[in-house]
Each structure stands twice: as structure tokens, then as C-alpha cells.
Amino acid sequence: MMARQFIACTFRPGDTRAYTYAYDGAEPLAVGDIVLVAGRNGEGKKKVHVAIFGVPEPADFEAKPIIEKFAPPPADQPDLLGDDAEVDALFANKLPF
């Protein structure tokens, strides 16, 4: 296992806002990789994109862990985690609740 790294990730490629996650895994990651993190309130998993390595450990909160590198499902199976672009398109014309 590698030493803990702190990695900035974005929800979509090209986003300007990044969030810091902790990574303790042995599998090497690269900028642009898609990884899985715990969803909001720890429910489910969310895909995020690796943006920057070597960011400082957050001083005011505990960084959520990167669970694993995302492996796309076989072509004959749906991606149950979906794609943020698809979700955005579904709600593009909806008013807030």
C-alpha cells in the first residue's frame, strides 16, 4: 500500500471547483482517471475525475476517501452510476423544488 495522498477531484472534466479526497490505494492513479467516492451523506458511490495530485491535507475537515478506480461496465450492461452530463440534461429545464 502506498502512503496516503491527497488528491483534488472535480465532478466533471474542466470544472474549476475541485474537492480534496484521501487516497490510500495501491493502484496508481493519473490525472483524468475516474474514481469512486462515497455519495452525499455516505450513501452510494459517486464518480469524480482526478485533477491534481499532492494537494495539502485539509486543516478544517477530514477528507473523504477515494474508494476505488472506476472500471466501466461491459458494453452489454448499463452504467448504474450514470453520467453527470446525462443527469444535467434531464434536469436542464426543471425549476428548483
PDB file of N, CA and C in Angstrom:
ATOM      1  N   MET A   1       0.847  -1.190   0.000  1.00  0.00           N
ATOM      2  CA  MET A   1       0.000   0.000   0.000  1.00  0.00           C
ATOM      3  C   MET A   1       0.880   1.238   0.000  1.00  0.00           C
ATOM      4  N   MET A   2       0.478   2.220  -0.758  1.00  0.00           N
ATOM      5  CA  MET A   2       1.224   3.473  -0.839  1.00  0.00           C
ATOM      6  C   MET A   2       0.867   4.361   0.355  1.00  0.00           C
ATOM      7  N   ALA A   3       1.689   5.360   0.574  1.00  0.00           N
ATOM      8  CA  ALA A   3       1.402   6.349   1.605  1.00  0.00           C
ATOM      9  C   ALA A   3       0.172   7.154   1.195  1.00  0.00           C
ATOM     10  N   ARG A   4      -0.573   7.637   2.160  1.00  0.00           N
ATOM     11  CA  ARG A   4      -1.773   8.432   1.881  1.00  0.00           C
ATOM     12  C   ARG A   4      -1.420   9.647   1.032  1.00  0.00           C
ATOM     13  N   GLN A   5      -2.236   9.867   0.012  1.00  0.00           N
ATOM     14  CA  GLN A   5      -2.110  11.032  -0.858  1.00  0.00           C
ATOM     15  C   GLN A   5      -3.395  11.841  -0.764  1.00  0.00           C
ATOM     16  N   PHE A   6      -3.286  13.128  -0.951  1.00  0.00           N
ATOM     17  CA  PHE A   6      -4.471  13.973  -1.035  1.00  0.00           C
ATOM     18  C   PHE A   6      -4.562  14.457  -2.469  1.00  0.00           C
ATOM     19  N   ILE A   7      -5.729  14.228  -3.051  1.00  0.00           N
ATOM     20  CA  ILE A   7      -5.926  14.453  -4.475  1.00  0.00           C
ATOM     21  C   ILE A   7      -7.148  15.342  -4.678  1.00  0.00           C
ATOM     22  N   ALA A   8      -7.008  16.375  -5.497  1.00  0.00           N
ATOM     23  CA  ALA A   8      -8.142  17.226  -5.853  1.00  0.00           C
ATOM     24  C   ALA A   8      -8.872  16.585  -7.025  1.00  0.00           C
ATOM     25  N   CYS A   9     -10.195  16.504  -6.897  1.00  0.00           N
ATOM     26  CA  CYS A   9     -11.027  15.899  -7.935  1.00  0.00           C
ATOM     27  C   CYS A   9     -12.170  16.836  -8.292  1.00  0.00           C
ATOM     28  N   THR A  10     -12.639  16.713  -9.520  1.00  0.00           N
ATOM     29  CA  THR A  10     -13.769  17.504  -9.992  1.00  0.00           C
ATOM     30  C   THR A  10     -14.898  16.560 -10.375  1.00  0.00           C
ATOM     31  N   PHE A  11     -16.110  17.097 -10.408  1.00  0.00           N
ATOM     32  CA  PHE A  11     -17.246  16.264 -10.785  1.00  0.00           C
ATOM     33  C   PHE A  11     -17.357  16.096 -12.292  1.00  0.00           C
ATOM     34  N   ARG A  12     -16.805  17.026 -13.037  1.00  0.00           N
ATOM     35  CA  ARG A  12     -16.785  16.933 -14.495  1.00  0.00           C
ATOM     36  C   ARG A  12     -15.430  17.409 -14.992  1.00  0.00           C
ATOM     37  N   PRO A  13     -14.943  16.846 -16.077  1.00  0.00           N
ATOM     38  CA  PRO A  13     -13.683  17.362 -16.632  1.00  0.00           C
ATOM     39  C   PRO A  13     -13.828  18.849 -16.946  1.00  0.00           C
ATOM     40  N   GLY A  14     -12.826  19.631 -16.609  1.00  0.00           N
ATOM     41  CA  GLY A  14     -12.851  21.049 -16.907  1.00  0.00           C
ATOM     42  C   GLY A  14     -13.506  21.918 -15.846  1.00  0.00           C
ATOM     43  N   ASP A  15     -14.129  21.302 -14.822  1.00  0.00           N
ATOM     44  CA  ASP A  15     -14.693  22.104 -13.732  1.00  0.00           C
ATOM     45  C   ASP A  15     -13.584  22.919 -13.081  1.00  0.00           C
ATOM     46  N   THR A  16     -13.904  24.113 -12.631  1.00  0.00           N
ATOM     47  CA  THR A  16     -12.906  24.937 -11.953  1.00  0.00           C
ATOM     48  C   THR A  16     -12.891  24.696 -10.452  1.00  0.00           C
ATOM     49  N   ARG A  17     -13.953  24.135  -9.907  1.00  0.00           N
ATOM     50  CA  ARG A  17     -14.004  23.850  -8.474  1.00  0.00           C
ATOM     51  C   ARG A  17     -13.637  22.384  -8.246  1.00  0.00           C
ATOM     52  N   ALA A  18     -12.668  22.175  -7.371  1.00  0.00           N
ATOM     53  CA  ALA A  18     -12.210  20.821  -7.065  1.00  0.00           C
ATOM     54  C   ALA A  18     -12.401  20.538  -5.581  1.00  0.00           C
ATOM     55  N   TYR A  19     -12.504  19.278  -5.249  1.00  0.00           N
ATOM     56  CA  TYR A  19     -12.705  18.829  -3.876  1.00  0.00           C
ATOM     57  C   TYR A  19     -11.587  17.859  -3.526  1.00  0.00           C
ATOM     58  N   THR A  20     -11.099  17.934  -2.287  1.00  0.00           N
ATOM     59  CA  THR A  20      -9.974  17.113  -1.864  1.00  0.00           C
ATOM     60  C   THR A  20     -10.446  15.794  -1.281  1.00  0.00           C
ATOM     61  N   TYR A  21      -9.849  14.707  -1.762  1.00  0.00           N
ATOM     62  CA  TYR A  21     -10.130  13.357  -1.276  1.00  0.00           C
ATOM     63  C   TYR A  21      -8.822  12.701  -0.868  1.00  0.00           C
ATOM     64  N   ALA A  22      -8.908  11.732   0.043  1.00  0.00           N
ATOM     65  CA  ALA A  22      -7.739  10.979   0.501  1.00  0.00           C
ATOM     66  C   ALA A  22      -7.669   9.667  -0.272  1.00  0.00           C
ATOM     67  N   TYR A  23      -6.461   9.271  -0.636  1.00  0.00           N
ATOM     68  CA  TYR A  23      -6.279   8.012  -1.361  1.00  0.00           C
ATOM     69  C   TYR A  23      -5.187   7.187  -0.700  1.00  0.00           C
ATOM     70  N   ASP A  24      -5.559   5.965  -0.307  1.00  0.00           N
ATOM     71  CA  ASP A  24      -4.631   5.031   0.331  1.00  0.00           C
ATOM     72  C   ASP A  24      -4.388   3.800  -0.534  1.00  0.00           C
ATOM     73  N   GLY A  25      -4.947   3.759  -1.717  1.00  0.00           N
ATOM     74  CA  GLY A  25      -4.877   2.573  -2.564  1.00  0.00           C
ATOM     75  C   GLY A  25      -3.503   2.300  -3.134  1.00  0.00           C
ATOM     76  N   ALA A  26      -3.348   1.069  -3.587  1.00  0.00           N
ATOM     77  CA  ALA A  26      -2.078   0.642  -4.174  1.00  0.00           C
ATOM     78  C   ALA A  26      -2.048   0.868  -5.687  1.00  0.00           C
ATOM     79  N   GLU A  27      -3.219   0.955  -6.323  1.00  0.00           N
ATOM     80  CA  GLU A  27      -3.259   1.135  -7.775  1.00  0.00           C
ATOM     81  C   GLU A  27      -2.900   2.573  -8.126  1.00  0.00           C
ATOM     82  N   PRO A  28      -1.924   2.772  -9.003  1.00  0.00           N
ATOM     83  CA  PRO A  28      -1.552   4.133  -9.393  1.00  0.00           C
ATOM     84  C   PRO A  28      -2.716   4.836 -10.093  1.00  0.00           C
ATOM     85  N   LEU A  29      -2.861   6.113  -9.812  1.00  0.00           N
ATOM     86  CA  LEU A  29      -3.871   6.937 -10.469  1.00  0.00           C
ATOM     87  C   LEU A  29      -3.166   7.987 -11.318  1.00  0.00           C
ATOM     88  N   ALA A  30      -3.881   8.504 -12.305  1.00  0.00           N
ATOM     89  CA  ALA A  30      -3.341   9.552 -13.172  1.00  0.00           C
ATOM     90  C   ALA A  30      -4.384  10.648 -13.323  1.00  0.00           C
ATOM     91  N   VAL A  31      -3.935  11.852 -13.636  1.00  0.00           N
ATOM     92  CA  VAL A  31      -4.857  12.947 -13.909  1.00  0.00           C
ATOM     93  C   VAL A  31      -5.797  12.501 -15.030  1.00  0.00           C
ATOM     94  N   GLY A  32      -7.079  12.739 -14.833  1.00  0.00           N
ATOM     95  CA  GLY A  32      -8.082  12.337 -15.811  1.00  0.00           C
ATOM     96  C   GLY A  32      -8.772  11.028 -15.487  1.00  0.00           C
ATOM     97  N   ASP A  33      -8.175  10.216 -14.600  1.00  0.00           N
ATOM     98  CA  ASP A  33      -8.828   8.967 -14.210  1.00  0.00           C
ATOM     99  C   ASP A  33     -10.155   9.276 -13.536  1.00  0.00           C
ATOM    100  N   ILE A  34     -11.091   8.356 -13.665  1.00  0.00           N
ATOM    101  CA  ILE A  34     -12.357   8.458 -12.961  1.00  0.00           C
ATOM    102  C   ILE A  34     -12.266   7.514 -11.762  1.00  0.00           C
ATOM    103  N   VAL A  35     -12.607   8.050 -10.589  1.00  0.00           N
ATOM    104  CA  VAL A  35     -12.562   7.266  -9.356  1.00  0.00           C
ATOM    105  C   VAL A  35     -13.920   7.364  -8.671  1.00  0.00           C
ATOM    106  N   LEU A  36     -14.154   6.437  -7.745  1.00  0.00           N
ATOM    107  CA  LEU A  36     -15.401   6.419  -6.993  1.00  0.00           C
ATOM    108  C   LEU A  36     -15.169   6.913  -5.579  1.00  0.00           C
ATOM    109  N   VAL A  37     -16.071   7.766  -5.103  1.00  0.00           N
ATOM    110  CA  VAL A  37     -16.055   8.279  -3.738  1.00  0.00           C
ATOM    111  C   VAL A  37     -17.449   8.060  -3.164  1.00  0.00           C
ATOM    112  N   ALA A  38     -17.574   8.139  -1.853  1.00  0.00           N
ATOM    113  CA  ALA A  38     -18.886   7.995  -1.226  1.00  0.00           C
ATOM    114  C   ALA A  38     -19.786   9.139  -1.655  1.00  0.00           C
ATOM    115  N   GLY A  39     -21.046   8.828  -1.901  1.00  0.00           N
ATOM    116  CA  GLY A  39     -22.016   9.845  -2.273  1.00  0.00           C
ATOM    117  C   GLY A  39     -22.378  10.726  -1.085  1.00  0.00           C
ATOM    118  N   ARG A  40     -23.255  11.648  -1.326  1.00  0.00           N
ATOM    119  CA  ARG A  40     -23.713  12.567  -0.285  1.00  0.00           C
ATOM    120  C   ARG A  40     -24.257  11.778   0.898  1.00  0.00           C
ATOM    121  N   ASN A  41     -23.902  12.195   2.095  1.00  0.00           N
ATOM    122  CA  ASN A  41     -24.314  11.537   3.343  1.00  0.00           C
ATOM    123  C   ASN A  41     -23.844  10.085   3.406  1.00  0.00           C
ATOM    124  N   GLY A  42     -22.782   9.754   2.649  1.00  0.00           N
ATOM    125  CA  GLY A  42     -22.222   8.406   2.684  1.00  0.00           C
ATOM    126  C   GLY A  42     -23.045   7.366   1.958  1.00  0.00           C
ATOM    127  N   GLU A  43     -24.056   7.798   1.217  1.00  0.00           N
ATOM    128  CA  GLU A  43     -24.928   6.851   0.526  1.00  0.00           C
ATOM    129  C   GLU A  43     -24.476   6.643  -0.910  1.00  0.00           C
ATOM    130  N   GLY A  44     -24.315   5.397  -1.304  1.00  0.00           N
ATOM    131  CA  GLY A  44     -23.952   5.075  -2.674  1.00  0.00           C
ATOM    132  C   GLY A  44     -22.544   5.530  -3.019  1.00  0.00           C
ATOM    133  N   LYS A  45     -22.275   5.537  -4.321  1.00  0.00           N
ATOM    134  CA  LYS A  45     -20.974   5.958  -4.823  1.00  0.00           C
ATOM    135  C   LYS A  45     -21.177   7.008  -5.894  1.00  0.00           C
ATOM    136  N   LYS A  46     -20.184   7.881  -6.026  1.00  0.00           N
ATOM    137  CA  LYS A  46     -20.219   8.974  -6.995  1.00  0.00           C
ATOM    138  C   LYS A  46     -18.925   8.948  -7.798  1.00  0.00           C
ATOM    139  N   LYS A  47     -19.036   9.193  -9.104  1.00  0.00           N
ATOM    140  CA  LYS A  47     -17.848   9.275  -9.950  1.00  0.00           C
ATOM    141  C   LYS A  47     -17.298  10.689  -9.908  1.00  0.00           C
ATOM    142  N   VAL A  48     -15.970  10.804  -9.744  1.00  0.00           N
ATOM    143  CA  VAL A  48     -15.277  12.094  -9.834  1.00  0.00           C
ATOM    144  C   VAL A  48     -14.023  11.895 -10.683  1.00  0.00           C
ATOM    145  N   HIS A  49     -13.473  13.006 -11.159  1.00  0.00           N
ATOM    146  CA  HIS A  49     -12.317  12.975 -12.050  1.00  0.00           C
ATOM    147  C   HIS A  49     -11.080  13.483 -11.325  1.00  0.00           C
ATOM    148  N   VAL A  50      -9.999  12.716 -11.376  1.00  0.00           N
ATOM    149  CA  VAL A  50      -8.737  13.114 -10.751  1.00  0.00           C
ATOM    150  C   VAL A  50      -8.206  14.339 -11.491  1.00  0.00           C
ATOM    151  N   ALA A  51      -7.917  15.418 -10.724  1.00  0.00           N
ATOM    152  CA  ALA A  51      -7.466  16.664 -11.348  1.00  0.00           C
ATOM    153  C   ALA A  51      -6.049  17.052 -10.945  1.00  0.00           C
ATOM    154  N   ILE A  52      -5.723  17.000  -9.642  1.00  0.00           N
ATOM    155  CA  ILE A  52      -4.420  17.468  -9.168  1.00  0.00           C
ATOM    156  C   ILE A  52      -3.929  16.558  -8.042  1.00  0.00           C
ATOM    157  N   PHE A  53      -2.680  16.142  -8.136  1.00  0.00           N
ATOM    158  CA  PHE A  53      -2.051  15.343  -7.073  1.00  0.00           C
ATOM    159  C   PHE A  53      -1.288  16.250  -6.122  1.00  0.00           C
ATOM    160  N   GLY A  54      -1.045  15.754  -4.905  1.00  0.00           N
ATOM    161  CA  GLY A  54      -0.166  16.436  -3.966  1.00  0.00           C
ATOM    162  C   GLY A  54      -0.741  17.690  -3.349  1.00  0.00           C
ATOM    163  N   VAL A  55      -2.069  17.771  -3.263  1.00  0.00           N
ATOM    164  CA  VAL A  55      -2.651  18.932  -2.581  1.00  0.00           C
ATOM    165  C   VAL A  55      -2.471  18.739  -1.080  1.00  0.00           C
ATOM    166  N   PRO A  56      -2.443  19.817  -0.298  1.00  0.00           N
ATOM    167  CA  PRO A  56      -2.245  19.671   1.136  1.00  0.00           C
ATOM    168  C   PRO A  56      -3.443  19.011   1.813  1.00  0.00           C
ATOM    169  N   GLU A  57      -3.158  18.362   2.923  1.00  0.00           N
ATOM    170  CA  GLU A  57      -4.226  17.772   3.723  1.00  0.00           C
ATOM    171  C   GLU A  57      -5.113  18.897   4.251  1.00  0.00           C
ATOM    172  N   PRO A  58      -6.438  18.765   4.114  1.00  0.00           N
ATOM    173  CA  PRO A  58      -7.320  19.821   4.615  1.00  0.00           C
ATOM    174  C   PRO A  58      -7.167  19.987   6.131  1.00  0.00           C
ATOM    175  N   ALA A  59      -7.105  21.226   6.585  1.00  0.00           N
ATOM    176  CA  ALA A  59      -6.929  21.508   8.006  1.00  0.00           C
ATOM    177  C   ALA A  59      -8.256  21.548   8.753  1.00  0.00           C
ATOM    178  N   ASP A  60      -9.352  21.862   8.042  1.00  0.00           N
ATOM    179  CA  ASP A  60     -10.613  22.087   8.735  1.00  0.00           C
ATOM    180  C   ASP A  60     -11.666  20.999   8.532  1.00  0.00           C
ATOM    181  N   PHE A  61     -11.329  19.913   7.839  1.00  0.00           N
ATOM    182  CA  PHE A  61     -12.256  18.788   7.697  1.00  0.00           C
ATOM    183  C   PHE A  61     -11.468  17.538   7.340  1.00  0.00           C
ATOM    184  N   GLU A  62     -12.093  16.382   7.569  1.00  0.00           N
ATOM    185  CA  GLU A  62     -11.455  15.121   7.203  1.00  0.00           C
ATOM    186  C   GLU A  62     -11.848  14.789   5.770  1.00  0.00           C
ATOM    187  N   ALA A  63     -10.861  14.607   4.923  1.00  0.00           N
ATOM    188  CA  ALA A  63     -11.126  14.307   3.510  1.00  0.00           C
ATOM    189  C   ALA A  63     -11.764  12.921   3.392  1.00  0.00           C
ATOM    190  N   LYS A  64     -12.821  12.841   2.581  1.00  0.00           N
ATOM    191  CA  LYS A  64     -13.446  11.555   2.305  1.00  0.00           C
ATOM    192  C   LYS A  64     -12.468  10.718   1.484  1.00  0.00           C
ATOM    193  N   PRO A  65     -12.551   9.400   1.619  1.00  0.00           N
ATOM    194  CA  PRO A  65     -11.625   8.555   0.866  1.00  0.00           C
ATOM    195  C   PRO A  65     -12.066   8.300  -0.570  1.00  0.00           C
ATOM    196  N   ILE A  66     -11.074   8.109  -1.430  1.00  0.00           N
ATOM    197  CA  ILE A  66     -11.338   7.566  -2.759  1.00  0.00           C
ATOM    198  C   ILE A  66     -11.487   6.067  -2.543  1.00  0.00           C
ATOM    199  N   ILE A  67     -12.612   5.514  -2.973  1.00  0.00           N
ATOM    200  CA  ILE A  67     -12.910   4.105  -2.734  1.00  0.00           C
ATOM    201  C   ILE A  67     -12.137   3.207  -3.688  1.00  0.00           C
ATOM    202  N   GLU A  68     -12.197   3.542  -4.972  1.00  0.00           N
ATOM    203  CA  GLU A  68     -11.531   2.723  -5.986  1.00  0.00           C
ATOM    204  C   GLU A  68     -11.535   3.443  -7.320  1.00  0.00           C
ATOM    205  N   LYS A  69     -10.709   2.956  -8.221  1.00  0.00           N
ATOM    206  CA  LYS A  69     -10.699   3.456  -9.591  1.00  0.00           C
ATOM    207  C   LYS A  69     -11.933   2.899 -10.296  1.00  0.00           C
ATOM    208  N   PHE A  70     -12.614   3.744 -11.069  1.00  0.00           N
ATOM    209  CA  PHE A  70     -13.820   3.318 -11.768  1.00  0.00           C
ATOM    210  C   PHE A  70     -13.455   2.441 -12.954  1.00  0.00           C
ATOM    211  N   ALA A  71     -14.133   1.324 -13.045  1.00  0.00           N
ATOM    212  CA  ALA A  71     -13.976   0.430 -14.187  1.00  0.00           C
ATOM    213  C   ALA A  71     -15.313   0.403 -14.917  1.00  0.00           C
ATOM    214  N   PRO A  72     -15.364   0.890 -16.150  1.00  0.00           N
ATOM    215  CA  PRO A  72     -16.635   0.900 -16.880  1.00  0.00           C
ATOM    216  C   PRO A  72     -17.203  -0.515 -16.996  1.00  0.00           C
ATOM    217  N   PRO A  73     -18.534  -0.646 -16.925  1.00  0.00           N
ATOM    218  CA  PRO A  73     -19.139  -1.968 -17.072  1.00  0.00           C
ATOM    219  C   PRO A  73     -18.988  -2.465 -18.508  1.00  0.00           C
ATOM    220  N   PRO A  74     -19.134  -3.769 -18.713  1.00  0.00           N
ATOM    221  CA  PRO A  74     -19.098  -4.292 -20.089  1.00  0.00           C
ATOM    222  C   PRO A  74     -20.149  -3.592 -20.952  1.00  0.00           C
ATOM    223  N   ALA A  75     -19.916  -3.568 -22.250  1.00  0.00           N
ATOM    224  CA  ALA A  75     -20.776  -2.846 -23.186  1.00  0.00           C
ATOM    225  C   ALA A  75     -22.237  -3.298 -23.121  1.00  0.00           C
ATOM    226  N   ASP A  76     -22.478  -4.549 -22.727  1.00  0.00           N
ATOM    227  CA  ASP A  76     -23.855  -5.055 -22.706  1.00  0.00           C
ATOM    228  C   ASP A  76     -24.559  -4.802 -21.369  1.00  0.00           C
ATOM    229  N   GLN A  77     -23.913  -4.063 -20.450  1.00  0.00           N
ATOM    230  CA  GLN A  77     -24.525  -3.754 -19.161  1.00  0.00           C
ATOM    231  C   GLN A  77     -24.568  -2.242 -18.965  1.00  0.00           C
ATOM    232  N   PRO A  78     -25.644  -1.749 -18.331  1.00  0.00           N
ATOM    233  CA  PRO A  78     -25.729  -0.298 -18.118  1.00  0.00           C
ATOM    234  C   PRO A  78     -24.785   0.175 -17.027  1.00  0.00           C
ATOM    235  N   ASP A  79     -24.385   1.431 -17.115  1.00  0.00           N
ATOM    236  CA  ASP A  79     -23.588   2.072 -16.072  1.00  0.00           C
ATOM    237  C   ASP A  79     -24.582   2.595 -15.040  1.00  0.00           C
ATOM    238  N   LEU A  80     -24.756   1.866 -13.951  1.00  0.00           N
ATOM    239  CA  LEU A  80     -25.767   2.222 -12.960  1.00  0.00           C
ATOM    240  C   LEU A  80     -25.441   3.508 -12.215  1.00  0.00           C
ATOM    241  N   LEU A  81     -24.182   3.959 -12.272  1.00  0.00           N
ATOM    242  CA  LEU A  81     -23.824   5.215 -11.630  1.00  0.00           C
ATOM    243  C   LEU A  81     -24.156   6.397 -12.522  1.00  0.00           C
ATOM    244  N   GLY A  82     -24.417   6.147 -13.793  1.00  0.00           N
ATOM    245  CA  GLY A  82     -24.797   7.213 -14.704  1.00  0.00           C
ATOM    246  C   GLY A  82     -23.661   8.163 -15.013  1.00  0.00           C
ATOM    247  N   ASP A  83     -23.996   9.193 -15.740  1.00  0.00           N
ATOM    248  CA  ASP A  83     -23.040  10.206 -16.165  1.00  0.00           C
ATOM    249  C   ASP A  83     -23.628  11.562 -15.802  1.00  0.00           C
ATOM    250  N   ASP A  84     -22.839  12.423 -15.188  1.00  0.00           N
ATOM    251  CA  ASP A  84     -23.343  13.730 -14.777  1.00  0.00           C
ATOM    252  C   ASP A  84     -23.927  14.512 -15.943  1.00  0.00           C
ATOM    253  N   ALA A  85     -23.360  14.388 -17.127  1.00  0.00           N
ATOM    254  CA  ALA A  85     -23.882  15.112 -18.282  1.00  0.00           C
ATOM    255  C   ALA A  85     -25.296  14.633 -18.610  1.00  0.00           C
ATOM    256  N   GLU A  86     -25.539  13.331 -18.479  1.00  0.00           N
ATOM    257  CA  GLU A  86     -26.875  12.802 -18.723  1.00  0.00           C
ATOM    258  C   GLU A  86     -27.856  13.327 -17.687  1.00  0.00           C
ATOM    259  N   VAL A  87     -27.454  13.358 -16.437  1.00  0.00           N
ATOM    260  CA  VAL A  87     -28.307  13.860 -15.359  1.00  0.00           C
ATOM    261  C   VAL A  87     -28.586  15.343 -15.570  1.00  0.00           C
ATOM    262  N   ASP A  88     -27.561  16.123 -15.890  1.00  0.00           N
ATOM    263  CA  ASP A  88     -27.750  17.553 -16.142  1.00  0.00           C
ATOM    264  C   ASP A  88     -28.759  17.777 -17.268  1.00  0.00           C
ATOM    265  N   ALA A  89     -28.675  16.981 -18.317  1.00  0.00           N
ATOM    266  CA  ALA A  89     -29.584  17.134 -19.447  1.00  0.00           C
ATOM    267  C   ALA A  89     -31.030  16.840 -19.030  1.00  0.00           C
ATOM    268  N   LEU A  90     -31.219  15.869 -18.159  1.00  0.00           N
ATOM    269  CA  LEU A  90     -32.566  15.536 -17.702  1.00  0.00           C
ATOM    270  C   LEU A  90     -33.210  16.689 -16.940  1.00  0.00           C
ATOM    271  N   PHE A  91     -32.418  17.416 -16.176  1.00  0.00           N
ATOM    272  CA  PHE A  91     -32.951  18.455 -15.308  1.00  0.00           C
ATOM    273  C   PHE A  91     -32.688  19.875 -15.823  1.00  0.00           C
ATOM    274  N   ALA A  92     -32.200  20.013 -17.026  1.00  0.00           N
ATOM    275  CA  ALA A  92     -31.807  21.324 -17.552  1.00  0.00           C
ATOM    276  C   ALA A  92     -32.970  22.324 -17.565  1.00  0.00           C
ATOM    277  N   ASN A  93     -34.156  21.865 -17.839  1.00  0.00           N
ATOM    278  CA  ASN A  93     -35.287  22.783 -17.951  1.00  0.00           C
ATOM    279  C   ASN A  93     -36.235  22.712 -16.756  1.00  0.00           C
ATOM    280  N   LYS A  94     -35.822  22.098 -15.684  1.00  0.00           N
ATOM    281  CA  LYS A  94     -36.666  21.964 -14.500  1.00  0.00           C
ATOM    282  C   LYS A  94     -36.414  23.107 -13.542  1.00  0.00           C
ATOM    283  N   LEU A  95     -37.449  23.532 -12.867  1.00  0.00           N
ATOM    284  CA  LEU A  95     -37.310  24.572 -11.848  1.00  0.00           C
ATOM    285  C   LEU A  95     -36.925  23.925 -10.529  1.00  0.00           C
ATOM    286  N   PRO A  96     -36.236  24.631  -9.641  1.00  0.00           N
ATOM    287  CA  PRO A  96     -35.898  24.069  -8.344  1.00  0.00           C
ATOM    288  C   PRO A  96     -37.158  23.775  -7.550  1.00  0.00           C
ATOM    289  N   PHE A  97     -37.094  22.854  -6.632  1.00  0.00           N
ATOM    290  CA  PHE A  97     -38.243  22.458  -5.807  1.00  0.00           C
ATOM    291  C   PHE A  97     -38.628  23.553  -4.863  1.00  0.00           C
TER     292      PHE A  97
END
